[in-house]
Short mmCIF file of C-alpha atoms and ligand atoms in Angstrom, two decimals:
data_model
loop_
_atom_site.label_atom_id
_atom_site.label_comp_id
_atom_site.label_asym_id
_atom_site.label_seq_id
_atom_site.Cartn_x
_atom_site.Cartn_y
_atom_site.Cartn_z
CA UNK A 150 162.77 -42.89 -98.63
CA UNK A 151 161.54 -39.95 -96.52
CA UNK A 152 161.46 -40.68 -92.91
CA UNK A 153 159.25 -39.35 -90.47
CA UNK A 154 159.99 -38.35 -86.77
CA UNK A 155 157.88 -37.53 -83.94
CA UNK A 156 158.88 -36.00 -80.62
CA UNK A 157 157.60 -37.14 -77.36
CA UNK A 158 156.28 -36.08 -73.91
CA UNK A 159 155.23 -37.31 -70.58
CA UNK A 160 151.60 -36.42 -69.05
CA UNK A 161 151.24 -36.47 -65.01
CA UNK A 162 147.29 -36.50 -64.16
CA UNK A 163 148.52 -34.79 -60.86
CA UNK A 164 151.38 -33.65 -58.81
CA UNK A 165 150.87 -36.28 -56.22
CA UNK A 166 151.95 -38.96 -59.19
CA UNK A 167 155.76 -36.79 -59.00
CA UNK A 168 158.93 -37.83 -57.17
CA UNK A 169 159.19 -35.94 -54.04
CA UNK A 170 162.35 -34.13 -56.16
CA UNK A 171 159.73 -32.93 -58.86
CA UNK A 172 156.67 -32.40 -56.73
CA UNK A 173 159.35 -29.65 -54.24
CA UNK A 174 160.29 -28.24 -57.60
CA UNK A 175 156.33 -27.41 -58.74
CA UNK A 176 156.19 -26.03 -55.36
CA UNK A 177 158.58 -23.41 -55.37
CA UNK A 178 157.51 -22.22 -59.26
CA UNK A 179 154.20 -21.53 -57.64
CA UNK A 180 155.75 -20.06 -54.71
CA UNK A 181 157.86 -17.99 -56.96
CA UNK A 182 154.56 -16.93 -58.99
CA UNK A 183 153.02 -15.44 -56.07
CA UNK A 184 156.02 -12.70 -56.19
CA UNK A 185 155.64 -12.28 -59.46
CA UNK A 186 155.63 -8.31 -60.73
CA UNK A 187 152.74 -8.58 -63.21
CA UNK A 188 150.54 -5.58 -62.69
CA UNK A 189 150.21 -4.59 -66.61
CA UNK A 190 149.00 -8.31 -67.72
CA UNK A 191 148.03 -9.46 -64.36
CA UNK A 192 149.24 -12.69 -65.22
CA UNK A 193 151.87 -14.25 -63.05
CA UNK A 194 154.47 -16.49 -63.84
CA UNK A 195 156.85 -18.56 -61.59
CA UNK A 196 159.51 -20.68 -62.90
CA UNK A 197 162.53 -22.92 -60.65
CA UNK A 198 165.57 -24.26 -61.75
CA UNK A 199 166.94 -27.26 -60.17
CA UNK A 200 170.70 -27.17 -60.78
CA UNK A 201 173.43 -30.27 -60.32
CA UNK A 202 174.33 -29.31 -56.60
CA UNK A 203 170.37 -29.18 -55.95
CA UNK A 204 169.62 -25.69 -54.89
CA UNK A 205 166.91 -24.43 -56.90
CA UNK A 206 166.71 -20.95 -58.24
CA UNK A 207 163.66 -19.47 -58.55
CA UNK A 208 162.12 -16.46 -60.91
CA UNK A 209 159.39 -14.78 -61.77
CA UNK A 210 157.88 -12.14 -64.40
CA UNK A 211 159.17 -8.60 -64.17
CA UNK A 212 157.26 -6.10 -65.82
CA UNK A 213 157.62 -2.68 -67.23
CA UNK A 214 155.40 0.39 -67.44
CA UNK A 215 157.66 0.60 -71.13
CA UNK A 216 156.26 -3.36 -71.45
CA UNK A 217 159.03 -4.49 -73.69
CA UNK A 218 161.63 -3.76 -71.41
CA UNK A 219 160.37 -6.10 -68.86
CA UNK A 220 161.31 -10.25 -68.40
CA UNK A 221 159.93 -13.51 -68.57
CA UNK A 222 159.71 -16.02 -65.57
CA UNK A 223 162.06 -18.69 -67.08
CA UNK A 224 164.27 -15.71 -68.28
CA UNK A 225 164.87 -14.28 -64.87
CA UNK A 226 166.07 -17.56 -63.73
CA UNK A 227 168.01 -18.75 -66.34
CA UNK A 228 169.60 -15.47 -66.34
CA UNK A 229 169.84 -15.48 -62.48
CA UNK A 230 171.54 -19.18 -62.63
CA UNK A 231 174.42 -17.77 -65.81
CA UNK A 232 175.25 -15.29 -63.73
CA UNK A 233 175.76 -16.78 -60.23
CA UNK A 234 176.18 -20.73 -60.88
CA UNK A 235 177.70 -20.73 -63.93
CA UNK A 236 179.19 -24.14 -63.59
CA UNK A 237 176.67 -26.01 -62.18
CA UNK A 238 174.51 -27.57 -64.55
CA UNK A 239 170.61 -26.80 -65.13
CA UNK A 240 168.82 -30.64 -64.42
CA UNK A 241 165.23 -29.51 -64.92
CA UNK A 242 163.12 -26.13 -65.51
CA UNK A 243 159.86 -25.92 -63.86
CA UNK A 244 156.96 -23.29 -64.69
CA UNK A 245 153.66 -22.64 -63.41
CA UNK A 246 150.85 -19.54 -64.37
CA UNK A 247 148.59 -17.89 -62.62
CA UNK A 248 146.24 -15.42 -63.66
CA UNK A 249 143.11 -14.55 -66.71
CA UNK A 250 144.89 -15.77 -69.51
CA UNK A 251 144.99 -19.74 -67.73
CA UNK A 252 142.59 -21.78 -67.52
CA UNK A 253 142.15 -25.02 -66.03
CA UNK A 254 143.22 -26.79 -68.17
CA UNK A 255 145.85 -24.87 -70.10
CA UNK A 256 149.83 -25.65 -69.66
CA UNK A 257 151.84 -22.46 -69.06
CA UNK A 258 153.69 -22.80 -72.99
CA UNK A 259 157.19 -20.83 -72.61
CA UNK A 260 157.27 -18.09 -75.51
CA UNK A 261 159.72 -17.93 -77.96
CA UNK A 262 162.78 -16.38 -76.95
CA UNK A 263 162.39 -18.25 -73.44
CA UNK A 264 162.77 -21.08 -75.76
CA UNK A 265 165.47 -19.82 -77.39
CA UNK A 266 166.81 -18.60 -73.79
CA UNK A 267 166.64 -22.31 -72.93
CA UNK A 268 167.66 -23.74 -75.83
CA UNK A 269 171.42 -22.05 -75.11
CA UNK A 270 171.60 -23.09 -71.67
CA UNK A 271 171.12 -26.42 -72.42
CA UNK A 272 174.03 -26.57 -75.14
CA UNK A 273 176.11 -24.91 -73.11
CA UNK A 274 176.54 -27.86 -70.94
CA UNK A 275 176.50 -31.77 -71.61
CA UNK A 276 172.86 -32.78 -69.88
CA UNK A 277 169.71 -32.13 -70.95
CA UNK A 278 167.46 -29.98 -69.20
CA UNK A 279 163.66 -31.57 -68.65
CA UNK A 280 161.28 -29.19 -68.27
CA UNK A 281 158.12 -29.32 -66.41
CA UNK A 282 154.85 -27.22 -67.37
CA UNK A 283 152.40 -27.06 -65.02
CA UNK A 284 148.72 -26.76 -65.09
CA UNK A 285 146.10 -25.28 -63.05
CA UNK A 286 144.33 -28.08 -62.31
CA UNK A 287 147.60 -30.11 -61.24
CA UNK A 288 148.99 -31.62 -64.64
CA UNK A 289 152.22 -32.04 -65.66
CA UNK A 290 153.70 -31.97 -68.63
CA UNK A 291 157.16 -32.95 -68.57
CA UNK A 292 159.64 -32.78 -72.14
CA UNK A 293 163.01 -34.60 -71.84
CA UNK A 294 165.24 -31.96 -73.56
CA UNK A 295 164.76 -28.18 -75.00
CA UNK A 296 164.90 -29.50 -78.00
CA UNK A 297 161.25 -31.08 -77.57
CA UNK A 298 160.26 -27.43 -76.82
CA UNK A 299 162.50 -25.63 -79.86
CA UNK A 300 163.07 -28.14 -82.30
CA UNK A 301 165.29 -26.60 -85.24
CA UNK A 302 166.33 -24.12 -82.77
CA UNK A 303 169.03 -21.84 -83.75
CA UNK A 304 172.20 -22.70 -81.87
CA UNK A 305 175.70 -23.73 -82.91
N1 LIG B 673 155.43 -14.57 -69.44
C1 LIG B 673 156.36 -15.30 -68.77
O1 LIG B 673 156.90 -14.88 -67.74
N2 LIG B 673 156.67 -16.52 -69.25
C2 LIG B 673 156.07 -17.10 -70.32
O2 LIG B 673 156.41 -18.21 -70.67
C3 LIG B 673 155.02 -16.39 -71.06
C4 LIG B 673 154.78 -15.00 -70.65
C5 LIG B 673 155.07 -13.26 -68.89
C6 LIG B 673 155.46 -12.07 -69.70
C7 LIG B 673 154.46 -11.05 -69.22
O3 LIG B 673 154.94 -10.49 -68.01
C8 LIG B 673 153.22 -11.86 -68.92
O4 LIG B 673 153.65 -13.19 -68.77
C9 LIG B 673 152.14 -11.78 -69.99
O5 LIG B 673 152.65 -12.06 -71.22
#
């Protein structure tokens, strides 16, 4: 018999409905946006990493005048947490947009090699990482693993 699966995901009608934990973490992705270097797209991205300890790291989009060559939000501080904490686990991954290509009511959607980018970070340790998307108008989205994000992600 074929069997069917479904993945699932949580819906917050506004940050005020987060844990303290969660609503400190959407604050410093939008803090982090602000310092974003976006002036080719003009459209800024912050994203904060909560690891095991509890310090956060956060990132932003760095862009290039040779545009390929520049870096995703969640990139920067995934990267950013590999290099300088590499033993202490990523809990959660927050992001939050700002700029013409949002709207409202849009959730900041992580492309796909941040996907991929997260994807790895999360098997190289035993915990899943939730990650929290972040609307506009004060929704969050929140997916228990990567995997939600990337399923049949290539990894080992
Ligand atoms: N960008 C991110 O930083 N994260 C995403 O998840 C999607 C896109 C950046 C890349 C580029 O600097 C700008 O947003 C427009 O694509």
């Amino acid at each position: 018999m074929i069997q069917e699966y479904s993945f699932s995901y949580r819906l917050a009608p506004s940050i005020t409905d987060l844990s303290e934990q969660d609503q400190a973490l959407v604050t410093a992705a939008q803090a982090a946006l602000t310092r974003a270097y976006a002036p080719y797209s003009k459209f800024q991205v912050g994203a904060s990493v909560l690891l095991q300890s509890g310090l956060v790291i956060e990132g932003n989009n760095q862009e290039n005048i040779a545009y390929p060559s520049g870096l995703c939000a969640e990139r920067v501080a995934l990267f950013y947490a590999g290099a300088n904490h590499p033993n202490d686990p990523i809990i959660k991954i927050c992001i939050a947009a700002e700029g013409d290509l949002t709207s409202n009511d849009s959730y900041i959607s992580p492309c796909g090699p941040c996907r991929q980018v997260m994807l790895e970070s999360e098997s190289r340790q035993t915990q899943p990482i939730e990650v929290l998307l972040v609307q506009k108008s004060g929704k969050v989205l929140f997916l228990n693993t990567v995997q939600n994000l990337l399923p049949f992600g290539f990894s080992k």
